[in-house]
Short mmCIF file of C-alpha atoms and ligand atoms in Angstrom, two decimals:
data_model
loop_
_atom_site.label_atom_id
_atom_site.label_comp_id
_atom_site.label_asym_id
_atom_site.label_seq_id
_atom_site.Cartn_x
_atom_site.Cartn_y
_atom_site.Cartn_z
CA MET W 27 17.18 9.24 -33.05
CA THR W 28 19.24 9.92 -36.14
CA MET W 29 22.75 11.10 -35.43
CA PRO W 30 24.44 13.49 -37.91
CA SER W 31 27.79 12.49 -39.40
CA ILE W 32 29.27 15.86 -38.40
CA GLY W 33 29.05 16.96 -34.77
CA THR W 34 28.09 13.40 -33.80
CA ALA W 35 29.56 13.58 -30.30
CA LEU W 36 27.64 16.69 -29.31
CA ALA W 37 24.44 15.47 -30.97
CA TRP W 38 24.59 12.12 -29.16
CA ARG W 39 25.34 13.80 -25.84
CA ASP W 40 22.40 16.21 -26.22
CA ALA W 41 20.03 13.45 -27.31
CA ALA W 42 21.10 11.10 -24.52
CA ARG W 43 20.77 13.86 -21.94
CA THR W 44 17.27 14.69 -23.15
CA LEU W 45 16.16 11.06 -23.16
CA ILE W 46 17.58 10.12 -19.78
CA SER W 47 16.18 13.25 -18.15
CA ALA W 48 12.79 12.25 -19.51
CA ASN W 49 13.22 8.71 -18.10
CA VAL W 50 13.00 7.12 -21.54
CA PRO W 51 14.25 3.51 -21.25
CA PRO W 52 16.74 2.15 -23.80
CA GLN W 53 14.26 -0.31 -25.30
CA SER W 54 12.02 2.61 -26.36
CA VAL W 55 14.69 4.32 -28.48
CA THR W 56 15.89 3.45 -31.94
CA TRP W 57 19.24 4.98 -32.80
CA GLY W 58 20.74 5.36 -36.22
CA ASP W 59 23.32 7.16 -38.34
CA GLU W 60 22.31 9.94 -40.70
CA ALA W 61 22.14 7.72 -43.76
CA GLU W 62 19.87 5.21 -42.03
CA PRO W 63 16.05 5.24 -41.68
CA PRO W 64 14.75 7.66 -39.02
CA GLY W 65 14.19 6.33 -35.51
CA LEU W 66 11.40 6.67 -33.03
CA TRP W 67 11.69 10.33 -32.07
CA ASP W 68 12.88 11.93 -35.23
CA THR W 69 9.68 13.85 -35.51
CA ASP W 70 8.62 13.91 -31.90
CA PRO W 71 11.41 14.39 -29.33
CA PRO W 72 10.43 13.94 -25.70
CA ALA W 73 10.05 16.92 -23.41
CA VAL W 74 12.89 17.42 -20.95
CA GLY W 75 11.94 15.85 -17.62
CA GLU W 76 12.92 16.72 -14.10
CA THR W 77 15.44 13.97 -13.34
CA ALA W 78 18.94 15.33 -12.81
CA VAL W 79 21.55 12.91 -14.09
CA THR W 80 25.16 12.74 -13.01
CA VAL W 81 27.44 10.93 -15.38
CA PRO W 82 30.88 9.60 -14.34
CA ARG W 83 33.78 11.24 -16.10
CA GLY W 84 35.07 7.87 -17.33
CA PHE W 85 31.85 7.33 -19.23
CA ILE W 86 32.05 10.73 -20.91
CA ALA W 87 35.56 9.99 -22.16
CA LEU W 88 34.45 6.54 -23.35
CA ALA W 89 31.41 7.95 -25.16
CA ASN W 90 33.51 10.69 -26.77
CA ALA W 91 35.57 8.02 -28.49
CA VAL W 92 32.92 5.37 -29.16
CA VAL W 93 30.57 7.73 -31.04
CA TRP W 94 33.15 7.77 -33.89
CA HIS W 95 33.05 3.97 -34.30
CA ASN W 96 31.40 2.68 -37.47
CA ASP W 97 29.15 0.13 -35.74
CA PRO W 98 25.52 1.35 -36.07
CA ALA W 99 24.79 -0.29 -32.67
CA ARG W 100 27.18 1.99 -30.77
CA PHE W 101 24.65 4.70 -29.88
CA ALA W 102 22.17 2.18 -28.44
CA LEU W 103 24.91 0.43 -26.48
CA LEU W 104 26.16 3.70 -25.06
CA TYR W 105 22.66 4.71 -24.05
CA ARG W 106 22.04 1.33 -22.41
CA VAL W 107 25.16 1.71 -20.28
CA LEU W 108 24.22 5.30 -19.46
CA TRP W 109 20.80 4.06 -18.34
CA ARG W 110 22.31 1.30 -16.21
CA LEU W 111 24.71 3.77 -14.57
CA ARG W 112 21.72 5.39 -12.82
CA ASP W 113 21.28 2.33 -10.61
CA THR W 114 24.80 0.95 -10.73
CA PRO W 115 27.15 3.86 -10.05
CA HIS W 116 30.22 1.56 -9.92
CA LEU W 117 29.47 -0.02 -13.27
CA MET W 118 32.41 1.76 -14.93
CA SER W 119 34.89 -0.21 -12.83
CA ASP W 120 33.22 -3.58 -13.48
CA ARG W 121 35.76 -5.38 -15.67
CA ALA W 122 33.44 -8.34 -16.29
CA ASP W 123 30.54 -6.34 -17.70
CA ALA W 124 29.84 -7.38 -21.30
CA ASP W 125 28.39 -4.03 -22.41
CA LEU W 126 31.40 -2.16 -21.10
CA ALA W 127 33.80 -4.66 -22.62
CA ALA W 128 32.16 -4.10 -26.03
CA LEU W 129 32.41 -0.32 -25.61
CA ARG W 130 36.06 -0.54 -24.53
CA GLN W 131 36.84 -2.58 -27.64
CA MET W 132 35.15 0.06 -29.80
CA GLU W 133 37.12 2.79 -28.03
CA LYS W 134 40.32 0.90 -28.78
CA ASN W 135 39.39 0.54 -32.44
CA VAL W 136 38.68 4.25 -32.73
CA HIS W 137 41.97 5.21 -31.09
CA ARG W 138 43.83 2.81 -33.34
CA CYS W 139 42.14 4.31 -36.39
CA GLN W 140 43.09 7.82 -35.23
CA HIS W 141 46.68 6.66 -34.79
CA LYS W 142 46.73 5.21 -38.31
CA MET W 143 45.31 8.43 -39.68
CA LYS W 144 48.02 10.50 -37.98
CA ALA W 145 50.67 8.13 -39.30
CA PHE W 146 49.48 7.45 -42.85
CA VAL W 147 47.86 10.64 -44.16
CA ARG W 148 50.12 11.89 -46.98
CA PHE W 149 49.68 15.50 -48.03
CA ARG W 150 50.35 16.62 -51.63
CA ASP W 151 51.23 20.18 -52.52
CA VAL W 152 48.25 21.75 -54.33
CA GLY W 153 49.29 25.39 -53.91
CA THR W 154 50.37 27.79 -56.58
CA PRO W 155 53.55 29.89 -56.38
CA GLY W 156 52.84 33.27 -54.83
CA ASP W 157 50.05 32.06 -52.53
CA ALA W 158 50.24 33.66 -49.08
CA ARG W 159 49.97 30.24 -47.39
CA ARG W 160 51.15 26.88 -48.65
CA SER W 161 48.30 24.59 -49.56
CA PHE W 162 48.10 20.79 -49.29
CA ALA W 163 45.50 18.09 -49.79
CA ALA W 164 45.38 14.42 -48.82
CA TRP W 165 43.09 11.52 -49.65
CA PHE W 166 42.48 9.01 -46.87
CA GLU W 167 40.08 6.12 -46.23
CA PRO W 168 39.54 5.74 -42.48
CA THR W 169 37.90 2.62 -41.07
CA HIS W 170 35.89 4.61 -38.52
CA HIS W 171 34.51 8.16 -38.49
CA THR W 172 37.77 9.64 -37.23
CA VAL W 173 38.22 12.73 -39.42
CA GLU W 174 36.43 15.10 -37.04
CA PRO W 175 38.12 14.05 -33.77
CA THR W 176 41.56 13.91 -35.44
CA ALA W 177 41.36 17.22 -37.34
CA PRO W 178 42.58 19.29 -34.33
CA PHE W 179 45.77 17.19 -34.25
CA PHE W 180 46.53 18.10 -37.88
CA ALA W 181 45.68 21.75 -37.19
CA ARG W 182 48.25 21.80 -34.38
CA ARG W 183 50.86 19.90 -36.37
CA PHE W 184 50.42 21.77 -39.66
CA GLY W 185 49.20 25.12 -38.36
CA ASP W 186 51.33 27.13 -40.77
CA MET W 187 49.69 25.78 -43.93
CA ASP W 188 46.24 25.34 -45.42
CA TRP W 189 45.22 21.71 -45.84
CA ARG W 190 42.31 19.46 -46.72
CA ILE W 191 41.85 15.84 -45.75
CA ILE W 192 39.33 14.34 -48.13
CA THR W 193 37.70 11.03 -47.26
CA PRO W 194 34.60 9.17 -48.47
CA ASP W 195 33.10 9.75 -45.01
CA VAL W 196 33.71 13.33 -43.86
CA SER W 197 36.23 15.85 -45.20
CA ALA W 198 38.09 18.41 -43.10
CA SER W 199 39.70 21.59 -44.29
CA PHE W 200 41.95 24.00 -42.45
CA ILE W 201 42.00 27.34 -44.20
CA ASN W 202 43.50 30.44 -42.59
CA GLY W 203 43.58 28.76 -39.21
CA GLN W 204 39.94 27.59 -39.24
CA ILE W 205 38.81 23.95 -39.29
CA THR W 206 35.69 23.27 -41.39
CA LEU W 207 34.01 19.89 -41.76
CA ALA W 208 31.94 18.86 -44.76
CA ALA W 209 30.41 15.75 -46.29
CA GLY W 210 32.71 13.09 -47.72
CA GLN W 211 33.73 13.08 -51.36
CA ALA W 212 34.99 10.79 -54.08
CA LYS W 213 38.76 10.58 -54.49
CA PRO W 214 40.01 13.70 -56.30
CA PRO W 215 42.99 13.64 -58.65
CA LEU W 216 45.96 14.80 -56.55
CA PRO W 217 49.39 15.66 -57.89
CA GLU W 218 52.46 13.71 -56.88
CA ASP W 219 54.96 15.91 -55.15
CA ALA W 220 58.60 16.12 -54.27
CA SER W 221 58.17 14.48 -50.90
CA GLU W 222 57.03 11.21 -52.53
CA GLN W 223 60.62 10.52 -53.48
CA LEU W 224 61.76 11.46 -50.00
CA TRP W 225 59.37 8.99 -48.36
CA THR W 226 60.51 6.22 -50.68
CA THR W 227 64.18 6.99 -50.01
CA TYR W 228 63.53 7.15 -46.30
CA PHE W 229 61.67 3.86 -46.32
CA ARG W 230 64.39 2.09 -48.31
CA ASN W 231 67.00 3.40 -45.89
CA ILE W 232 65.35 2.29 -42.69
CA PHE W 233 64.47 -1.14 -44.09
CA ASN W 234 66.70 -3.76 -42.52
CA PRO W 235 66.51 -6.97 -44.58
CA ALA W 236 67.98 -8.97 -41.70
CA ARG W 237 65.02 -8.06 -39.52
CA LEU W 238 62.31 -8.71 -42.10
CA LYS W 239 59.03 -9.79 -40.47
CA VAL W 240 56.33 -9.45 -43.08
CA LYS W 241 53.44 -10.10 -40.68
CA ALA W 242 54.60 -7.54 -38.11
CA MET W 243 55.18 -5.01 -40.88
CA GLN W 244 51.67 -5.50 -42.25
CA SER W 245 50.09 -5.29 -38.83
CA GLU W 246 51.80 -1.94 -38.16
CA MET W 247 51.10 -0.65 -41.67
CA PRO W 248 48.00 -2.56 -42.91
CA LYS W 249 47.82 -3.14 -46.63
CA LYS W 250 44.62 -1.13 -47.01
CA TYR W 251 46.63 2.08 -46.47
CA TRP W 252 49.38 1.22 -48.92
CA LYS W 253 47.74 2.52 -52.05
CA ASN W 254 47.79 6.12 -50.79
CA MET W 255 51.35 6.00 -49.46
CA PRO W 256 54.18 6.60 -51.92
CA GLU W 257 56.84 4.71 -49.99
CA THR W 258 54.95 1.40 -50.08
CA ALA W 259 55.64 0.98 -53.80
CA ALA W 260 59.12 -0.21 -52.77
CA ILE W 261 57.91 -2.92 -50.36
CA PRO W 262 57.41 -5.93 -52.69
CA GLU W 263 60.84 -5.44 -54.24
CA MET W 264 62.49 -4.99 -50.84
CA ILE W 265 60.90 -8.17 -49.51
CA GLU W 266 61.95 -10.09 -52.59
CA ASN W 267 65.56 -8.87 -52.40
CA ALA W 268 65.89 -9.25 -48.60
CA PRO W 269 67.61 -12.70 -48.49
CA ALA W 270 70.25 -11.66 -51.03
CA ARG W 271 70.90 -8.43 -49.14
CA VAL W 272 71.34 -10.29 -45.85
CA GLN W 273 73.95 -12.55 -47.47
CA GLU W 274 75.71 -9.51 -48.85
CA MET W 275 75.67 -7.81 -45.43
CA ASN W 276 77.16 -10.90 -43.78
CA ARG W 277 79.95 -10.99 -46.35
CA ALA W 278 80.68 -7.29 -45.85
CA ALA W 279 80.50 -7.34 -42.03
CA PRO W 280 83.40 -5.33 -40.63
CA THR W 281 86.11 -6.96 -38.61
CA ILE W 282 86.34 -5.12 -35.34
CA PRO W 283 89.82 -4.07 -34.36
CA PRO W 284 90.84 -5.38 -30.92
CA LEU W 285 90.09 -2.93 -28.14
CA ARG W 286 93.38 -1.62 -26.87
CA ALA W 287 93.90 -1.73 -23.16
CA ALA W 288 96.37 1.10 -23.04
CA LYS W 289 95.10 4.66 -23.10
CA VAL W 290 96.45 6.93 -25.77
CA LEU W 291 98.73 9.65 -24.48
CA LYS W 292 97.07 13.00 -24.10
CA HIS W 293 98.58 15.25 -26.73
CA VAL W 294 96.45 18.28 -26.18
CA ALA W 295 98.87 20.17 -23.96
CA THR W 296 101.78 19.66 -26.32
CA LEU W 297 99.89 20.35 -29.53
CA GLY W 298 99.04 23.99 -28.92
CA THR W 299 95.64 25.52 -29.56
CA VAL W 300 95.69 26.60 -33.21
CA TRP W 301 96.73 24.64 -36.30
CA SER W 302 99.77 26.38 -37.67
CA GLY W 303 100.59 24.12 -40.60
CA SER W 304 99.78 24.77 -44.26
CA PRO W 305 96.45 23.73 -45.83
CA ASP W 306 98.33 21.15 -47.93
CA GLU W 307 99.59 19.38 -44.83
CA LEU W 308 96.16 19.22 -43.28
CA THR W 309 94.97 16.02 -44.93
CA ALA W 310 98.02 14.06 -43.84
CA ALA W 311 97.87 15.54 -40.35
CA ILE W 312 94.21 14.61 -39.83
CA SER W 313 94.84 11.09 -41.13
CA ALA W 314 97.57 10.67 -38.52
CA CYS W 315 95.56 12.20 -35.67
CA THR W 316 95.94 10.70 -32.20
CA ARG W 317 94.64 13.69 -30.24
CA CYS W 318 92.00 11.55 -28.50
CA ASP W 319 91.35 7.81 -28.08
CA LEU W 320 88.86 7.52 -30.91
CA HIS W 321 91.56 6.74 -33.48
CA CYS W 322 92.32 3.48 -31.64
CA ASN W 323 89.28 1.56 -32.85
CA ALA W 324 88.24 3.40 -35.99
CA THR W 325 89.39 2.11 -39.35
CA GLN W 326 90.61 5.51 -40.47
CA ALA W 327 90.06 9.24 -40.03
CA VAL W 328 87.36 10.45 -42.41
CA LEU W 329 88.41 13.72 -43.97
CA GLY W 330 86.20 16.48 -45.24
CA GLU W 331 85.67 16.55 -48.99
CA GLY W 332 84.70 19.16 -51.54
CA PRO W 333 86.22 22.22 -53.20
CA SER W 334 88.98 23.80 -51.09
CA ASP W 335 87.37 27.21 -51.71
CA ALA W 336 83.72 26.20 -51.22
CA ALA W 337 81.36 29.00 -50.13
CA LEU W 338 79.32 26.52 -48.10
CA MET W 339 80.72 24.14 -45.49
CA ILE W 340 78.46 21.42 -44.16
CA VAL W 341 79.39 19.92 -40.80
CA GLY W 342 77.96 16.62 -39.53
CA GLU W 343 78.66 14.75 -36.31
CA GLN W 344 81.16 11.96 -37.02
CA PRO W 345 81.57 9.22 -39.63
CA GLY W 346 79.18 6.29 -39.26
CA ASP W 347 79.88 2.61 -39.87
CA GLN W 348 79.84 2.90 -43.66
CA GLU W 349 81.79 6.16 -43.73
CA ASP W 350 84.46 4.61 -41.49
CA LEU W 351 84.92 1.77 -43.97
CA ALA W 352 84.69 3.90 -47.10
CA GLY W 353 86.79 6.79 -45.77
CA ARG W 354 84.27 9.34 -47.07
CA PRO W 355 81.70 11.46 -45.19
CA PHE W 356 77.96 10.92 -45.56
CA VAL W 357 77.84 7.83 -47.76
CA GLY W 358 75.60 5.66 -45.48
CA PRO W 359 71.85 5.94 -44.75
CA ALA W 360 72.14 9.44 -43.25
CA GLY W 361 74.18 10.47 -46.28
CA LYS W 362 71.51 9.16 -48.66
CA LEU W 363 68.82 11.17 -46.90
CA PHE W 364 71.14 14.18 -46.89
CA ASP W 365 71.78 13.82 -50.63
CA GLN W 366 68.06 13.53 -51.32
CA LEU W 367 67.13 16.60 -49.28
CA ALA W 368 70.07 18.64 -50.59
CA LYS W 369 68.99 17.88 -54.15
CA GLU W 370 65.42 18.92 -53.38
CA ALA W 371 66.77 22.11 -51.80
CA GLY W 372 68.59 22.90 -55.05
CA LEU W 373 72.02 22.26 -53.56
CA ASP W 374 74.68 20.41 -55.49
CA ARG W 375 76.61 18.48 -52.83
CA GLU W 376 79.74 18.50 -54.97
CA LYS W 377 79.91 22.29 -54.66
CA ALA W 378 79.96 22.26 -50.85
CA TYR W 379 82.74 21.20 -48.50
CA VAL W 380 81.27 18.34 -46.44
CA THR W 381 82.95 17.37 -43.21
CA ASN W 382 82.32 16.22 -39.64
CA ALA W 383 82.89 17.74 -36.22
CA VAL W 384 84.70 14.52 -35.20
CA LYS W 385 86.86 12.70 -37.71
CA HIS W 386 86.90 9.17 -36.25
CA PHE W 387 83.96 6.76 -35.88
CA LYS W 388 83.01 6.14 -32.24
CA PHE W 389 81.15 2.88 -31.68
CA LYS W 390 80.42 0.03 -29.33
CA PRO W 391 80.89 -3.52 -30.70
CA GLN W 392 77.77 -5.66 -30.47
CA GLY W 393 78.15 -9.08 -32.06
CA ARG W 394 79.17 -8.40 -35.64
CA ARG W 395 77.72 -4.92 -35.56
CA ARG W 396 79.27 -1.64 -34.52
CA ILE W 397 76.77 0.54 -32.71
CA HIS W 398 77.19 4.30 -33.10
CA GLN W 399 78.12 6.20 -29.92
CA ARG W 400 77.79 9.93 -29.66
CA PRO W 401 81.20 11.60 -29.12
CA ASN W 402 81.58 13.21 -25.73
CA THR W 403 82.44 16.86 -25.14
CA SER W 404 86.12 16.17 -24.63
CA GLU W 405 86.34 14.30 -27.96
CA VAL W 406 84.47 17.06 -29.75
CA LEU W 407 86.78 19.69 -28.31
CA HIS W 408 89.91 17.73 -29.21
CA CYS W 409 88.67 17.42 -32.79
CA LYS W 410 87.63 21.07 -33.00
CA TRP W 411 91.32 21.64 -33.64
CA TRP W 412 90.82 20.07 -37.08
CA LEU W 413 87.48 21.67 -37.79
CA ASP W 414 88.99 25.09 -37.06
CA ALA W 415 91.92 24.23 -39.34
CA GLU W 416 89.50 23.22 -42.13
CA ARG W 417 87.56 26.47 -41.65
CA ALA W 418 90.79 28.46 -41.88
CA ALA W 419 91.80 26.61 -45.05
CA VAL W 420 88.44 26.67 -46.89
CA LYS W 421 87.17 30.02 -45.55
CA PRO W 422 83.49 29.26 -46.23
CA LYS W 423 80.98 32.11 -46.30
CA VAL W 424 78.33 29.94 -44.70
CA ILE W 425 78.45 26.89 -42.43
CA LEU W 426 75.50 24.55 -42.01
CA ALA W 427 75.87 22.60 -38.75
CA MET W 428 73.76 19.45 -38.74
CA GLY W 429 72.95 18.11 -35.29
CA ALA W 430 73.90 18.80 -31.71
CA THR W 431 77.55 17.69 -31.97
CA ALA W 432 78.26 20.06 -34.86
CA ALA W 433 76.44 22.82 -32.94
CA LEU W 434 78.60 22.10 -29.89
CA ALA W 435 81.80 22.31 -31.94
CA LEU W 436 80.77 25.57 -33.60
CA THR W 437 78.90 27.40 -30.84
CA GLY W 438 79.93 25.66 -27.62
CA ASN W 439 76.26 24.83 -27.03
CA CYS W 440 74.43 21.69 -28.10
CA SER W 441 71.02 22.34 -26.52
CA ASP W 442 67.64 23.11 -28.08
CA MET W 443 68.35 22.38 -31.73
CA ALA W 444 64.65 22.70 -32.54
CA GLY W 445 64.55 26.20 -31.10
CA ARG W 446 67.84 27.43 -32.59
CA ARG W 447 67.67 25.92 -36.08
CA GLY W 448 66.62 27.64 -39.27
CA VAL W 449 68.14 31.12 -38.80
CA ALA W 450 71.46 32.57 -39.85
CA ARG W 451 73.79 33.80 -37.11
CA ILE W 452 77.22 35.39 -37.41
CA LEU W 453 80.32 33.76 -35.93
CA ALA W 454 83.30 35.72 -34.56
CA ASP W 455 85.14 35.54 -37.91
CA ASP W 456 82.02 36.82 -39.79
CA THR W 457 81.10 33.40 -41.18
CA GLN W 458 77.34 32.87 -41.24
CA LEU W 459 76.15 29.81 -39.36
CA VAL W 460 72.86 27.96 -39.78
CA LEU W 461 72.01 25.19 -37.31
CA THR W 462 69.73 22.36 -38.34
CA PHE W 463 68.72 18.78 -37.56
CA HIS W 464 71.02 15.89 -38.34
CA PRO W 465 69.69 13.46 -41.00
CA SER W 466 70.26 10.51 -38.61
CA TYR W 467 67.98 12.18 -36.10
CA ILE W 468 65.27 12.29 -38.77
CA LEU W 469 65.81 8.63 -39.64
CA ARG W 470 65.30 7.73 -35.97
CA ILE W 471 61.95 9.54 -35.53
CA ARG W 472 59.26 6.88 -35.30
CA ASP W 473 56.17 9.04 -35.76
CA PRO W 474 55.78 9.50 -39.54
CA GLY W 475 54.18 12.93 -39.22
CA GLU W 476 56.96 14.23 -36.99
CA ARG W 477 59.56 12.67 -39.26
CA HIS W 478 58.03 14.34 -42.29
CA ALA W 479 57.96 17.73 -40.54
CA ALA W 480 61.62 17.41 -39.40
CA ALA W 481 62.70 16.44 -42.94
CA ASN W 482 60.91 19.53 -44.26
CA ASP W 483 62.80 21.64 -41.71
CA LEU W 484 66.15 20.20 -42.75
CA ARG W 485 65.31 20.74 -46.43
CA ARG W 486 64.36 24.37 -45.71
CA ASP W 487 67.59 24.93 -43.73
CA LEU W 488 69.69 23.43 -46.53
CA ALA W 489 67.97 25.79 -48.98
CA LEU W 490 68.61 28.75 -46.66
CA ALA W 491 72.32 27.94 -46.25
CA HIS W 492 72.61 27.42 -50.01
CA ARG W 493 70.91 30.77 -50.78
CA LEU W 494 73.13 32.62 -48.32
CA SER W 495 76.25 31.07 -49.82
CA LEU W 496 75.24 32.32 -53.30
CA LYS W 497 74.62 35.90 -52.19
CA PRO W 498 77.25 38.38 -53.34
CA GLU W 499 79.24 39.90 -50.44
N1 LIG E 10 76.72 11.06 -39.82
C1 LIG E 10 77.57 12.10 -39.80
O1 LIG E 10 77.43 13.02 -38.99
N2 LIG E 10 78.57 12.12 -40.68
C2 LIG E 10 78.74 11.21 -41.58
O2 LIG E 10 79.68 11.30 -42.34
C3 LIG E 10 77.83 10.11 -41.60
C4 LIG E 10 76.82 10.06 -40.71
#
């Protein structure tokens, strides 16, 4: 029986059903893949017999994965187990059975290959301006025949664009919402695109030289996938420079101020509800802020920066470790990703006023490290005093709030960022507000496909806020 390379699962199921109903024993069948010589019944399939066969659900799930393995023996092995199930109904739960163990291993390999495909396929933009739908293509070399079973995942994930995944085995395309499978192809020339730089920047930023484990890294991201992934170009250099960077990090490790036992007096009641000082006094007033306890352990208050009449104000959460030391917003890993995406969105960071909802770094000491802690609602509300004062001084036309803390400070609601992002809304003073993801959130997403999609969303939202800020009144 020759199995086609497209529709393999259905073809195997139909063939196996026909054979078992006709009581054809495993030793009388020769199975093969399309490219192999024809088997016993290629020209003379058996007539359907009378035997009704009930197959356990566990076997169906197993077969649905194993058929995509690249071992030519898989079809015969599956059929042998199917045959044995007739007389041994509990075979599926026999952990010592060698046939089943071999099938389970194949199932694992196929699932692993699907996982790698989801993680390492890199789409390039092949569309032309003016096309109704954006168009992307990717080249990938899967170990097993996983294009067909994985295509629905990509259709769900990237349903709003046309795409093709070209492989030497089978190629899938998704055009106008329809998946089509075709024979494999040779590698086509694909353009590099803007996201290549993003992936490389992202990869450099999440790389921690102090935690370098080359073997673990290569097992998670096997070398065979590297050549089609832009970010991997940076790996050899990062490995080479890791020891020097660790030394540098140790030298630069922050000294943690002693935790004060005494609580800071609550100033809220005495400070009033609206900043009434002049814009010129604001910088000094924020630097001296003791409205909540966060100033106790932070190195300094990190002030907003940018033109005092900027049309666009960008609000983050709070300074991170590097910002706390440098005294400037968004200069650490999140800032690097922000800069990269802003540039790609056509936004010159220098032209925007960049600030945070909370001005002091909140952290928990852990050894020599300071671990970021999200500010609580009370801290955000105390600091809103300064954010409101900055808004009154700068009078931006548009505010881009990155992350849940900024959304809380500006809308009183920090829920459902994914559902609320990406549209302009009007605040009480007529300022337009766009909510979006925080760059740190994107850096924390482990699934590369999800991370890529979230970065695209942030880039789009940056472009939207930028466009709105340029519009004449
Ligand atoms: N995250 C923020 O929200 N702000 C910064 O300044 C840095 C990281």
